[in-house]
Short mmCIF file of C-alpha atoms and ligand atoms in Angstrom, two decimals:
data_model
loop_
_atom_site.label_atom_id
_atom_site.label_comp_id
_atom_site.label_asym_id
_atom_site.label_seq_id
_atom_site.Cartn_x
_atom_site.Cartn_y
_atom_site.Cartn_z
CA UNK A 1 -45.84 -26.56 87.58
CA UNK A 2 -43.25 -24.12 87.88
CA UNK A 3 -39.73 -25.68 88.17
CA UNK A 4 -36.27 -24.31 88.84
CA UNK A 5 -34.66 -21.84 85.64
CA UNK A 6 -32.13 -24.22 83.97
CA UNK A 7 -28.69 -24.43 85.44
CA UNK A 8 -30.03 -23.02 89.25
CA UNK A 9 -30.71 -25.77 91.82
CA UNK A 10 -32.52 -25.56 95.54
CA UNK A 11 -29.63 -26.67 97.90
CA UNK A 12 -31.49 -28.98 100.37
CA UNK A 13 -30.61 -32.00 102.67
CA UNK A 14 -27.45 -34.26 102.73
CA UNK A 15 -26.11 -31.02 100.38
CA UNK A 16 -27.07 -28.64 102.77
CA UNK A 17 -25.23 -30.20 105.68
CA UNK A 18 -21.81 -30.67 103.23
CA UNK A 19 -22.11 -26.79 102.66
CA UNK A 20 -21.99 -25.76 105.82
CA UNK A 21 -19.83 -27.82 107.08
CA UNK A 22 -17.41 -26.50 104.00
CA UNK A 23 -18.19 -22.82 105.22
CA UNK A 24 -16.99 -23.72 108.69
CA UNK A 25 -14.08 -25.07 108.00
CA UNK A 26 -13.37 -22.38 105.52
CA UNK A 27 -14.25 -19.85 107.82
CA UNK A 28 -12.23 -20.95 110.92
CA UNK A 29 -9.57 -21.57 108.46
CA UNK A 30 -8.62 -18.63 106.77
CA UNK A 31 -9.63 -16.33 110.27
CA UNK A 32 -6.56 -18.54 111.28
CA UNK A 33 -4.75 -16.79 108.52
CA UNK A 34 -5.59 -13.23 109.52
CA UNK A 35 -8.64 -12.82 106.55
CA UNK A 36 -11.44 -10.58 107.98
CA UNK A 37 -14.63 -11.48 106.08
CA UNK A 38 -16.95 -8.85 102.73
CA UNK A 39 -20.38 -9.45 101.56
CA UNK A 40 -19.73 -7.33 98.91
CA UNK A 41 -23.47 -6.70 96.52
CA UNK A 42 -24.55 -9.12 94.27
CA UNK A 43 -25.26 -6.79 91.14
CA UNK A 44 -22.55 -4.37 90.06
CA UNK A 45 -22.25 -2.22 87.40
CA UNK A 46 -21.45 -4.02 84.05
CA UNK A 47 -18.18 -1.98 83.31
CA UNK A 48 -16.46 -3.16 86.45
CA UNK A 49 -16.21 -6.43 85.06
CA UNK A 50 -15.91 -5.23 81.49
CA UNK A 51 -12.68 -3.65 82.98
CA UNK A 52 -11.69 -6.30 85.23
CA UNK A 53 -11.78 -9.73 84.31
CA UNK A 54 -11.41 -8.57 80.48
CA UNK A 55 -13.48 -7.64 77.28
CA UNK A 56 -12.07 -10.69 75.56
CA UNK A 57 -12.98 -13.46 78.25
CA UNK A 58 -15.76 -16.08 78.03
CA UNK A 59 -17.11 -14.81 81.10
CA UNK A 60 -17.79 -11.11 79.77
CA UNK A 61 -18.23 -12.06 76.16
CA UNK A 62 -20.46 -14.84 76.51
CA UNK A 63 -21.34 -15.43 80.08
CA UNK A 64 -22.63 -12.18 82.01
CA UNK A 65 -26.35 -12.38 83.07
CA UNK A 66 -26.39 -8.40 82.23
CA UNK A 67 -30.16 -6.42 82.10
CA UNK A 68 -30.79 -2.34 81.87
CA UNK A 69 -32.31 -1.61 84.72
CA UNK A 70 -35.14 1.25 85.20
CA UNK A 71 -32.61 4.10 85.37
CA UNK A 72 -31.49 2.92 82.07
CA UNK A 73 -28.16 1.39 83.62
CA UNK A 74 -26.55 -1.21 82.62
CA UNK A 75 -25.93 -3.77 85.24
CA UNK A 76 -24.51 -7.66 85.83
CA UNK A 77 -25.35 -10.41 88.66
CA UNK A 78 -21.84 -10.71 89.36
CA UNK A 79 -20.19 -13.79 87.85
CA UNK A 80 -17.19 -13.45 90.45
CA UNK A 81 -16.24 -11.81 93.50
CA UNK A 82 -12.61 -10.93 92.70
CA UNK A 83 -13.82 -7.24 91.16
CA UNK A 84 -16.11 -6.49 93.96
CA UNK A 85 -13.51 -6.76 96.43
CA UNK A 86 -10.83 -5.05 94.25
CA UNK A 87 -14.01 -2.07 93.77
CA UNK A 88 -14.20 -2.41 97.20
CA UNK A 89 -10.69 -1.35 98.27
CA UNK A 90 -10.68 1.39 95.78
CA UNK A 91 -13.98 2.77 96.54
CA UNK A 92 -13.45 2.49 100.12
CA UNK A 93 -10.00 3.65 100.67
CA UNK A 94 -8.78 0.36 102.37
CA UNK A 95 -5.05 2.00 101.10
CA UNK A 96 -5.39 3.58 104.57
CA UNK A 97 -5.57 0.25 106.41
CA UNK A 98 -2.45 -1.76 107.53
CA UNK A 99 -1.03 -3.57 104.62
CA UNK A 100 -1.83 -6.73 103.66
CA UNK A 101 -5.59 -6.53 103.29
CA UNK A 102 -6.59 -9.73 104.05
CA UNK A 103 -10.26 -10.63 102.86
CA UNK A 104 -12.68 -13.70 102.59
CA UNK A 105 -15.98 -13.95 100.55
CA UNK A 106 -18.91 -16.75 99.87
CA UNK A 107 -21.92 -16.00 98.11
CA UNK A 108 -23.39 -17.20 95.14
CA UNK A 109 -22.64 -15.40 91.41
CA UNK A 110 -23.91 -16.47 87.73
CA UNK A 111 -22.44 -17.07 84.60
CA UNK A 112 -24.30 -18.20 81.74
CA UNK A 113 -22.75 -21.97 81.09
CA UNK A 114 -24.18 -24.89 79.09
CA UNK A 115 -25.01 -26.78 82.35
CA UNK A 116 -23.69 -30.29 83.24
CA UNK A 117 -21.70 -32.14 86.51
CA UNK A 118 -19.98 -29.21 88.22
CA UNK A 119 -20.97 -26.23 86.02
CA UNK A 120 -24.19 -24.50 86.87
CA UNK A 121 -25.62 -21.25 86.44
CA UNK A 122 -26.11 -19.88 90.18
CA UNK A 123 -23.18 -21.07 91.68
CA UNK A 124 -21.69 -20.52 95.38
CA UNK A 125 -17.92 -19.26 95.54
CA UNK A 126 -16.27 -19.26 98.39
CA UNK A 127 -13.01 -17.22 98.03
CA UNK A 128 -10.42 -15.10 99.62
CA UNK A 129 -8.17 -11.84 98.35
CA UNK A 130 -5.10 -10.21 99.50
CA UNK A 131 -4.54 -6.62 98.51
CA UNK A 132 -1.24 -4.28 98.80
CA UNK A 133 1.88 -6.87 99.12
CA UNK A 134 4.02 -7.94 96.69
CA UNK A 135 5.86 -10.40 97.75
CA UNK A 136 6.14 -14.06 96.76
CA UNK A 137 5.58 -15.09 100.47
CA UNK A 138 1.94 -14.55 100.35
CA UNK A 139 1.83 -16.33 97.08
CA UNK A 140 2.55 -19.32 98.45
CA UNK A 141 0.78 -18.58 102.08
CA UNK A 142 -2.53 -18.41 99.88
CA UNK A 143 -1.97 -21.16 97.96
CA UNK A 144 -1.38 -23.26 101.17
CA UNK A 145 -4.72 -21.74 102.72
CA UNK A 146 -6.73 -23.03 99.68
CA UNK A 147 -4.24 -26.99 100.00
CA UNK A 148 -5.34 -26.80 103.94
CA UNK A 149 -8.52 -26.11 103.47
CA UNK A 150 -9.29 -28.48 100.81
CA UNK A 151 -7.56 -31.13 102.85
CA UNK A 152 -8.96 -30.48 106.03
CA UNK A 153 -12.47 -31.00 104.30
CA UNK A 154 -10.84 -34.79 103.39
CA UNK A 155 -10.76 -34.36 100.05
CA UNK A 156 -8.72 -37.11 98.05
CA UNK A 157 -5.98 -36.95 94.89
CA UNK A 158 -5.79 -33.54 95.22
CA UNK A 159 -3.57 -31.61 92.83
CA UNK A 160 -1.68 -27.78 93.05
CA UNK A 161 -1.25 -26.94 89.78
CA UNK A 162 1.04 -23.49 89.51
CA UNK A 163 2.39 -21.86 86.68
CA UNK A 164 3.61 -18.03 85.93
CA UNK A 165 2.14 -15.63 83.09
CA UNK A 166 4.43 -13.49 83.48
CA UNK A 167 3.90 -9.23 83.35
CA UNK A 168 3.23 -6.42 81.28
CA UNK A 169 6.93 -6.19 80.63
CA UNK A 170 7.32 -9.84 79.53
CA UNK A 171 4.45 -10.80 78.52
CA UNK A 172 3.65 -8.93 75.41
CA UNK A 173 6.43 -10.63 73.48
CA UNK A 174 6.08 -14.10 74.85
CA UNK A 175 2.04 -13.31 73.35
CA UNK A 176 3.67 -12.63 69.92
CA UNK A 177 6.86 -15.37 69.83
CA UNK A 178 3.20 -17.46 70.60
CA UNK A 179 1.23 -16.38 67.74
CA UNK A 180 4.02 -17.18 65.26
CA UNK A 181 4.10 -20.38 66.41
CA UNK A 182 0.66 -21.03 66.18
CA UNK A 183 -0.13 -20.05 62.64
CA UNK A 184 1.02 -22.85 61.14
CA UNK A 185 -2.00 -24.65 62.87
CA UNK A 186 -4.59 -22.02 62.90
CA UNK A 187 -6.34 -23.96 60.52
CA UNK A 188 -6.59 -27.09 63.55
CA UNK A 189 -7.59 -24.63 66.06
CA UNK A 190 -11.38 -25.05 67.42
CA UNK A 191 -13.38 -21.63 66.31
CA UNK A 192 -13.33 -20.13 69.89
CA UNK A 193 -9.36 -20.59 70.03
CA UNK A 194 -9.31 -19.33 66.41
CA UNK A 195 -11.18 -16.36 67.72
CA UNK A 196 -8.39 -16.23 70.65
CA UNK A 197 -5.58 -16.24 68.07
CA UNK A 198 -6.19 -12.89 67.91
CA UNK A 199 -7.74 -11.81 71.26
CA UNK A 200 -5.55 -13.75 73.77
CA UNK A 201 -3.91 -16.46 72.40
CA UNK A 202 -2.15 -17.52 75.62
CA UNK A 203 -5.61 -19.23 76.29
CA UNK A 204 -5.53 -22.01 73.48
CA UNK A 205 -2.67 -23.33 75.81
CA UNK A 206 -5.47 -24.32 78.29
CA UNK A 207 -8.32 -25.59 75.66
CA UNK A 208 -9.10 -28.92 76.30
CA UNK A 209 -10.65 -29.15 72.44
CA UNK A 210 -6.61 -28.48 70.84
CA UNK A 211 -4.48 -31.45 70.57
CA UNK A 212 -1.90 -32.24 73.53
CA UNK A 213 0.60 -32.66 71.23
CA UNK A 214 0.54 -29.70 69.16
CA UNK A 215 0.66 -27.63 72.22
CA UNK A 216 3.73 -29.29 73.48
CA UNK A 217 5.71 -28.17 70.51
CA UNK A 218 4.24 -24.78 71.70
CA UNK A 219 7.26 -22.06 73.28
CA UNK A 220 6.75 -22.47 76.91
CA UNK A 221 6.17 -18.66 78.74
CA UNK A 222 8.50 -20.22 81.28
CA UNK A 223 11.77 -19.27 78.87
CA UNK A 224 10.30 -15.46 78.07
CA UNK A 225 10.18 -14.31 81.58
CA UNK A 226 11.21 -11.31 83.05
CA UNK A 227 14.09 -11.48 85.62
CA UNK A 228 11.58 -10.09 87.96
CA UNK A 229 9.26 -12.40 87.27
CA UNK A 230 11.34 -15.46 87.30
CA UNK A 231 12.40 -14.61 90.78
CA UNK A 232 9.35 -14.03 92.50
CA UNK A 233 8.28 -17.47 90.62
CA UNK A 234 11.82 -19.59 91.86
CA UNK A 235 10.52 -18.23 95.27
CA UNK A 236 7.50 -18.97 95.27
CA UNK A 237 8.25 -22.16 94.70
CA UNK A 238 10.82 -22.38 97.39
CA UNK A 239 8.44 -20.97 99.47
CA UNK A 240 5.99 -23.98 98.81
CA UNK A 241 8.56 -26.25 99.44
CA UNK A 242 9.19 -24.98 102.80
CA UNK A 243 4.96 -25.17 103.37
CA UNK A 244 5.13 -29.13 102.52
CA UNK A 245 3.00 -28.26 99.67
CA UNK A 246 3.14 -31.19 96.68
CA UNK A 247 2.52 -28.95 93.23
CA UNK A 248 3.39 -29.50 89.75
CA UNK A 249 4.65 -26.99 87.56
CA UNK A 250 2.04 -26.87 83.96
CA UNK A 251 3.21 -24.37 81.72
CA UNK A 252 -0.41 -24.65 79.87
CA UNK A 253 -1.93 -23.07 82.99
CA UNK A 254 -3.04 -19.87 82.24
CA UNK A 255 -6.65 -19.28 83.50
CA UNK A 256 -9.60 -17.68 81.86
CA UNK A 257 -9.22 -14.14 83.60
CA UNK A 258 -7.48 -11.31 82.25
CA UNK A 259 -6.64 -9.68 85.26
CA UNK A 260 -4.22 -12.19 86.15
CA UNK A 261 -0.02 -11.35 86.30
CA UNK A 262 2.86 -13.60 87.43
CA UNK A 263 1.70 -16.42 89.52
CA UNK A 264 -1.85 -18.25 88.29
CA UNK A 265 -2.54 -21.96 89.91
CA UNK A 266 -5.39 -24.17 90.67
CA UNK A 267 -6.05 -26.94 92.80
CA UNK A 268 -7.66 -29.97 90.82
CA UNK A 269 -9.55 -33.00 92.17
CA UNK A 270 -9.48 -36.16 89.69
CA UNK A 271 -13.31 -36.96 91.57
CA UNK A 272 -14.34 -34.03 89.12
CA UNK A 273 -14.17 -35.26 85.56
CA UNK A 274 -13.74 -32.57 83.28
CA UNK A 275 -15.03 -30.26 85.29
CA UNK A 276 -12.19 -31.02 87.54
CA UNK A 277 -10.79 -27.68 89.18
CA UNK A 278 -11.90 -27.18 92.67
CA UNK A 279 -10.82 -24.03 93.00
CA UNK A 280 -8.29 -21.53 91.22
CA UNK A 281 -6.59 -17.75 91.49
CA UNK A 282 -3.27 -15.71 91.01
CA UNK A 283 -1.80 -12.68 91.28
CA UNK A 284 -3.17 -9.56 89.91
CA UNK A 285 -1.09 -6.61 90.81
CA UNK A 286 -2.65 -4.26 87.98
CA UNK A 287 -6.39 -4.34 89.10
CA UNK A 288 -6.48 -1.74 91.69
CA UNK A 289 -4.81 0.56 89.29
CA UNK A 290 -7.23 -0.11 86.26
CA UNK A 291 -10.13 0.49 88.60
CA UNK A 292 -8.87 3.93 89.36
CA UNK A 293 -6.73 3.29 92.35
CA UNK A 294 -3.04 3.49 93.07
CA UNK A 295 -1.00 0.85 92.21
CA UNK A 296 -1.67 -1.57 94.92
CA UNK A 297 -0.41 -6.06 94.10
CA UNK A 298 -2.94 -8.54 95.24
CA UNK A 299 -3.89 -11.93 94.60
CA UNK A 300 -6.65 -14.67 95.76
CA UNK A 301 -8.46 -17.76 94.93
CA UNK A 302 -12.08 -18.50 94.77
CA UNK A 303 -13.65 -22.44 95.65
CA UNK A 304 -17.01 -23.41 93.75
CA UNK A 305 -18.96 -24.81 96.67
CA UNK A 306 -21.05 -27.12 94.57
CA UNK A 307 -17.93 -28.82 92.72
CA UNK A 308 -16.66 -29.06 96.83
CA UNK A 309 -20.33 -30.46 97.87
CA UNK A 310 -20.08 -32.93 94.56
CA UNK A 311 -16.62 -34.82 95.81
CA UNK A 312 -17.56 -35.16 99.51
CA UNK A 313 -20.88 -36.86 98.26
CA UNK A 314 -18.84 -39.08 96.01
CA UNK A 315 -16.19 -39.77 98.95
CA UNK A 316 -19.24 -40.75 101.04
CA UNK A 317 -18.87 -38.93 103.87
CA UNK A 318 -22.17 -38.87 104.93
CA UNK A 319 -21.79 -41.18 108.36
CA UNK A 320 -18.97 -37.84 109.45
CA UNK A 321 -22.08 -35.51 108.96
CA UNK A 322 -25.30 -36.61 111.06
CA UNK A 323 -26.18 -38.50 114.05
CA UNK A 324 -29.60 -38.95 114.69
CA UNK A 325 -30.71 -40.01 118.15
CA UNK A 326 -34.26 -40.83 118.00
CA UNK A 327 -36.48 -40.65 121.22
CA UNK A 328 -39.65 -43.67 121.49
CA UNK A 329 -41.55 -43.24 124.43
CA UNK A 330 -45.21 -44.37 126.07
CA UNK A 331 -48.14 -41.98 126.76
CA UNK A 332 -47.08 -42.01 130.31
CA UNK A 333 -43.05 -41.39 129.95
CA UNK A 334 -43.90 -38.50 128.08
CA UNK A 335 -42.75 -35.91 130.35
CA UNK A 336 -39.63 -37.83 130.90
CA UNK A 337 -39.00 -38.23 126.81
CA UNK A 338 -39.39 -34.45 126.71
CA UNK A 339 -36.66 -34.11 129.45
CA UNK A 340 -34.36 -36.27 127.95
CA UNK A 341 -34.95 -34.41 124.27
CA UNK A 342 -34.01 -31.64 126.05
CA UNK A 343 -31.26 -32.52 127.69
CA UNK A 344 -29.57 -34.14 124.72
CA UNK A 345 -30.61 -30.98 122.53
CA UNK A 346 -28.63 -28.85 124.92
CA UNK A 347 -25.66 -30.85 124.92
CA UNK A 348 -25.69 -30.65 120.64
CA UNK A 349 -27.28 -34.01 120.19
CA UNK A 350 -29.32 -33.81 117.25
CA UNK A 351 -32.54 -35.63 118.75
CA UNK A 352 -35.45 -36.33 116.90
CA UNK A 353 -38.95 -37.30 119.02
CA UNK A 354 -41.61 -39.27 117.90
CA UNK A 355 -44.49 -37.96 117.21
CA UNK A 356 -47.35 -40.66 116.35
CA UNK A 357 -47.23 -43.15 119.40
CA UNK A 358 -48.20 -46.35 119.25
CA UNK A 359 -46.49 -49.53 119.74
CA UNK A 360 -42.66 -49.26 120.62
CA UNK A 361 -41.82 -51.51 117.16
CA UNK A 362 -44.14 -48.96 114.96
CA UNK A 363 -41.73 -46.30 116.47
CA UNK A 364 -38.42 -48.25 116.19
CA UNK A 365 -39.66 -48.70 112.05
CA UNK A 366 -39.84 -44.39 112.29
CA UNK A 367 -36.41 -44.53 113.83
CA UNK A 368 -34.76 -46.60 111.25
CA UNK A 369 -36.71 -44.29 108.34
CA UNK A 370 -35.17 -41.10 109.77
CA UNK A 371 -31.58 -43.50 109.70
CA UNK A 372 -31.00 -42.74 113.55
CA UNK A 373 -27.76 -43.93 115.19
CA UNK A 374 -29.72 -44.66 118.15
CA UNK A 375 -33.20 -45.04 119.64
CA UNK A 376 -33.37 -44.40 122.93
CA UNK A 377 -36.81 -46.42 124.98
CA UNK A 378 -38.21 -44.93 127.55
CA UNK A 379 -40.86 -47.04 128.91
CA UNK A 380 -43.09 -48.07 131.77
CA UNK A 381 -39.94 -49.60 133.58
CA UNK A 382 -37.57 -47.50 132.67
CA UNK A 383 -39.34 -44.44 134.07
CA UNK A 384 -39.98 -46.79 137.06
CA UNK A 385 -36.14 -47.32 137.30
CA UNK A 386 -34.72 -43.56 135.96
CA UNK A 387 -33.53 -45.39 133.04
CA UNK A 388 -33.36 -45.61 129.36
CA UNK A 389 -32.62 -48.71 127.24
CA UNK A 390 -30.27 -47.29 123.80
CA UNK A 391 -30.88 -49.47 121.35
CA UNK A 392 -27.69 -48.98 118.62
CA UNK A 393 -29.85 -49.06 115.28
CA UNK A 394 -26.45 -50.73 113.49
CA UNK A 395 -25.56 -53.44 115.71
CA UNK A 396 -29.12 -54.05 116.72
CA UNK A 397 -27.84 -54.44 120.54
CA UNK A 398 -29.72 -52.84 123.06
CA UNK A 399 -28.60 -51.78 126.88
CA UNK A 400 -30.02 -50.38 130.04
CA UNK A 401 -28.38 -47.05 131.63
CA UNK A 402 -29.54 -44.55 134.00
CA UNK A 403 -30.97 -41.49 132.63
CA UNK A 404 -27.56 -39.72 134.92
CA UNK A 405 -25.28 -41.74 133.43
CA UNK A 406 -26.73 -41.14 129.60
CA UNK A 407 -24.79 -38.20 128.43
CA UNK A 408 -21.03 -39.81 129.73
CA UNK A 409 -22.51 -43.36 127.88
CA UNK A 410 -23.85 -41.10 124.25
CA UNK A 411 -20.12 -39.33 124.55
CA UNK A 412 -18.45 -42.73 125.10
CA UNK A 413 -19.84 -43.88 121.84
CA UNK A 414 -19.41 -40.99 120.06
CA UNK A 415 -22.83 -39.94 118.79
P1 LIG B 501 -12.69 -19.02 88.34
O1 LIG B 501 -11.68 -20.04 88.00
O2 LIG B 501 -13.47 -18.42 87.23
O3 LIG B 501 -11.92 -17.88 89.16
O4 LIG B 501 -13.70 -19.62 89.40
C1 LIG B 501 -13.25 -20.17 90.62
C2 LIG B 501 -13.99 -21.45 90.94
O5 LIG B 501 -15.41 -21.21 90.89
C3 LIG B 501 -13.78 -22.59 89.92
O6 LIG B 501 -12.60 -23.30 90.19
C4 LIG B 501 -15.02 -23.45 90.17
O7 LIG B 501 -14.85 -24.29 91.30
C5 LIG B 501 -16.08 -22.41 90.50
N1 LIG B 501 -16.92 -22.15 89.33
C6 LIG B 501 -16.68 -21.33 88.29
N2 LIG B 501 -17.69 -21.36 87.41
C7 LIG B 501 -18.59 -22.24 87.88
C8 LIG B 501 -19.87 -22.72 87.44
N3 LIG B 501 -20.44 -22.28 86.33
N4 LIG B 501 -20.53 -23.64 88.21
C9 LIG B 501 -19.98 -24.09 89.37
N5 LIG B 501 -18.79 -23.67 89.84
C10 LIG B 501 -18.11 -22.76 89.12
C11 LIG B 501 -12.52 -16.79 89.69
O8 LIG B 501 -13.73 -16.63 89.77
C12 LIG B 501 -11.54 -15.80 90.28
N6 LIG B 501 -12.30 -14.65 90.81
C13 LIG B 501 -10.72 -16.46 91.37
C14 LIG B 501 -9.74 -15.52 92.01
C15 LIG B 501 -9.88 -14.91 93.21
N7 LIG B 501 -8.62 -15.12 91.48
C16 LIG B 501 -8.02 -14.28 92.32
N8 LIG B 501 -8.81 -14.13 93.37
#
């Protein structure tokens, strides 16, 4: 048999229902926000992420699902979306559009990851990227559309992480004030973070493998920011503030992009495990420009659907998602079941009929297999009568109405 490659998964039932229901609310949400939507391609050439999310990263270094295709090119399933859109605006001279550029995204991309809970090869991001504003305003606006979003979708113990990296001005020297600090435990550092030492070693702040307490004696980038950058960070926090949006500050936050300037955050669900951010972004006002356009600010976020899918399944909030009404009918109330079905259909009930016959209790046993809400009868008396008896599949009760009266009584209890 042929199965599934390892680390891709068919998306099917309960799972399909959570991610759409996900996409709605993410699309209605951040249209509220002004974001028009991309489906930008799903291979790219290699050296846009090479130049984008950084030589030195896990994602290009180990992760990139890259071939040479037949015109000897070299090209990558994209592993994110963030340097398609940023290609995007470039290539498409969306510098002539009014500023902000506000953009959403979902698709899948691929990064080649050890598989476990929450980390899979094909995954689905769902994300959103504003291009050609500076200001700290927006920072927090998009960091609010990812808190609304993830709390309109119920999720619980939700966490805004935020932190700021700081620029090309400041951030050089807070890199090397780092690296001093850290070589009197290079010897305790794992062999990808003594591999970082060198290569970025802002990201052994965020490995989970170094020990919390060596890392707290670390300098903090906090105290090596520029003045600009402290600003726009004091008001982005203000601005947060104002929003009602709970965040920590974490001064290990640094995310695994390189791309990244000033503010960097992620939102963090403690359903996850290790595996536990939901989502995550920042600011990345030097993109455009190292793609070849002008300089042009812009920041984002991106959700992995299947982490999002993965907490609403452990929340349970399956009984939110479907209500199946299941139609049981006689040989002779056929016509009428088929009305009905339609009827309900039209009116967005998701209705189910029979199909096999037979005796109303072999039907009722198919009813409570497909785990309807309710089973509507519809037999020699009731189609006598113009009625239907709805028998509530929970409470096992069972009443009478007339088939005019069926919609108002469904409504009434909420199907
Ligand atoms: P990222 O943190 O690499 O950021 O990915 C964003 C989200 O994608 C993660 O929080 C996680 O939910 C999901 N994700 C990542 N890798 C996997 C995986 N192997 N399996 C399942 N889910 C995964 C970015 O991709 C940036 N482009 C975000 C961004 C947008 N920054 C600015 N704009």
């Amino acid at each position: 048999m042929i199965k599934t490659i390892k680390g891709c998964k068919d998306i099917y039932g309960e799972d399909v229902e959570y991610f759409r229901k996900a996409e709605e609310v993410m699309r209605e949400t951040s249209v509220a926000f002004g974001f028009k939507e991309i489906i930008p391609p799903v291979l790219e050439y290699s050296a846009l992420f090479q130049r984008s999310v950084g030589k030195d990263t896990d994602i290009v270094e180990k992760e990139m699902y890259t071939f040479t295709d037949k015109g000897n090119r070299s090209i990558t399933l994209r592993p994110e979306m963030t340097a398609s859109v940023a290609r995007a605006y470039v290539e498409h001279h969306f510098e002539t559009l009014p500023a902000p550029v506000k953009l959403f995204y979902l698709g899948s991309c691929f990064r080649y990851e050890k598989p476990q809970k929450g980390r899979y090869r094909e995954f689905h991001q769902f994300g959103v990227e504003v291009l050609g504003d500076e200001s700290p305003l927006l920072d927090a606006e998009v960091i609010s559309l990812a808190y609304k979003i993830s709390e309109k979708l119920g999720i619980k113990g939700l966490k805004v992480r935020i932190n700021s990296i700081g620029c090309k001005k400041c951030r050089p020297h807070y890199r090397e004030v780092l690296q001093e600090a850290l070589k009197p435990h290079y010897d305790e550092l794992c062999d990808d973070c003594k591999r970082r030492f060198y290569t970025n070693p802002l990201r052994i702040l965020d490995c989970k493998h170094e020990q919390t307490e060596m890392k707290d004696g670390l300098p903090k980038i906090n105290d090596y920011l520029c003045d600009e950058c402290s600003i726009h960070f004091e008001k982005v926090k203000k601005y947060l503030t104002l929003m009602n949006i709970p965040f920590e500050q974490d001064s290990t936050l640094v995310r695994g992009l390189d791309y990244y300037t000033k503010t960097v955050f992620e939102v963090v669900s403690e359903n996850l495990g290790a595996q536990n951010a939901l989502l995550g972004g920042g600011r990345y006002d030097y993109l455009i420009e190292e793609l070849g356009g002008r300089h042009t600010p812009g920041l984002g976020f991106a959700l992995g659907i299947e982490r999002l899918v993965e907490i609403l399944k452990t929340q349970n909030k399956k009984d939110e998602i479907e209500q199946i009404i299941y139609i049981a009918y006689q040989d002779e109330s056929l016509k009428k079941a088929i009305e009905i079905s339609d009827m309900l259909r039209n009116n967005g009930f998701i209705t189910l009929m029979d199909s096999k016959g037979g005796s109303f209790g072999k039907q009722l046993q198919r009813s409570r297999k497909r785990n309807a809400v309710f089973t509507l009868i519809i037999g020699e008396n009731e189609l006598a009568n113009n009625t239907v008896q709805i028998k509530d599949m929970k409470m096992q009760s069972q009443k009478e109405v007339n088939v005019g009266e069926l919609l108002k009584e469904l409504e009434g209890k909420n199907a």
